């Protein structure tokens, strides 16, 4: 007999379905063995509360193909952990030396009183300020101007401009702020200083000494408010600013400005013509590092101050002591210096002030007169170098 015989009961009602529907599905031996579930034997199923099937051990499944991926993932995690540990170790044990932190050095000061040749001339502030050479000075902060800025090897234009702006703020607060001039406040100046110099600044103002390091007049301009007051709040200023890169990461700025104040006695009511001029020339050397530039602060390295009219014997370490209109310098010269004395060496310095003569101030036009020989302009302070341009 050939071919397939029909079932005894005849063909199934659903001739399109039945077993022929699943003939395309083949369950080979590898598929059966890879199954996670396995049926218990009849004897095992006779036990109480026995499940019909059991789960194959995990090791058998891993051996059949699932174990290689897990082992690779574990190895990758271990390698990442080792690399991280090596990076941390190298970071803590770097062979390269760390750059040394630069500390600000103490300020060195020189304060020179300038004594007048005769009586101090007086007049109204307007008339005094019209005299030469003060007539060419500008008023207040307008007299502190920046030079042309060009980048250096290690400092950009913006960094140099920031340094010059900080110096200008220091000059304004220490030379033009009325509250600082009278000694009532000091914070506007102190907060611009490098923290390493603030203890020296505090000691200079609380216990000033003529030792070249603790003169308050080296840090700022200050008068005794019980003796003098400003006759005109508009202080005249003229000077220059310069800069250079002194070392890698260190920018130096030098300021050379002359400040002229109109003063009068503070112990009596103002009178007509009782004002007089007082001139302070300040040559300051500043230093900046990148941290100073970022925090808007500076380091004052040296301060060379000439101020007059004053007597040579005046103690100017704490406050300046101006001679007012009509006053003369005392006959005593600078204090004696003993080279055989022990302790901190001191040197008495004093200069002669070529005072501004109010008679040279320009006046209103008058009738023509016979020509006269031109007079030379009064010289500046005789002590100290000429201003740098």
PDB file of C-alpha atoms in Angstrom, residues 225-229 263-276 324-327:
ATOM      1  CA  UNK A 225      41.717 117.685  61.721  1.00  0.00           C
ATOM      2  CA  UNK A 226      42.193 119.748  64.893  1.00  0.00           C
ATOM      3  CA  UNK A 227      44.793 121.929  63.131  1.00  0.00           C
ATOM      4  CA  UNK A 228      43.858 122.184  59.440  1.00  0.00           C
ATOM      5  CA  UNK A 229      40.901 121.702  57.135  1.00  0.00           C
ATOM      6  CA  UNK A 263      44.201 124.411  53.468  1.00  0.00           C
ATOM      7  CA  UNK A 264      43.151 126.833  56.205  1.00  0.00           C
ATOM      8  CA  UNK A 265      43.292 126.753  60.025  1.00  0.00           C
ATOM      9  CA  UNK A 266      40.615 124.589  61.613  1.00  0.00           C
ATOM     10  CA  UNK A 267      40.580 126.310  65.006  1.00  0.00           C
ATOM     11  CA  UNK A 268      38.931 129.547  63.840  1.00  0.00           C
ATOM     12  CA  UNK A 269      36.245 130.789  61.524  1.00  0.00           C
ATOM     13  CA  UNK A 270      37.256 131.051  57.841  1.00  0.00           C
ATOM     14  CA  UNK A 271      38.640 134.443  56.824  1.00  0.00           C
ATOM     15  CA  UNK A 272      39.228 136.029  53.474  1.00  0.00           C
ATOM     16  CA  UNK A 273      42.672 135.181  52.173  1.00  0.00           C
ATOM     17  CA  UNK A 274      43.641 132.748  54.951  1.00  0.00           C
ATOM     18  CA  UNK A 275      44.057 129.742  52.643  1.00  0.00           C
ATOM     19  CA  UNK A 276      47.437 128.390  51.587  1.00  0.00           C
ATOM     20  CA  UNK A 324      49.696 127.700  56.959  1.00  0.00           C
ATOM     21  CA  UNK A 325      49.444 131.203  55.499  1.00  0.00           C
ATOM     22  CA  UNK A 326      51.910 133.610  57.117  1.00  0.00           C
ATOM     23  CA  UNK A 327      53.837 130.923  59.053  1.00  0.00           C
TER      24      UNK A 327
END
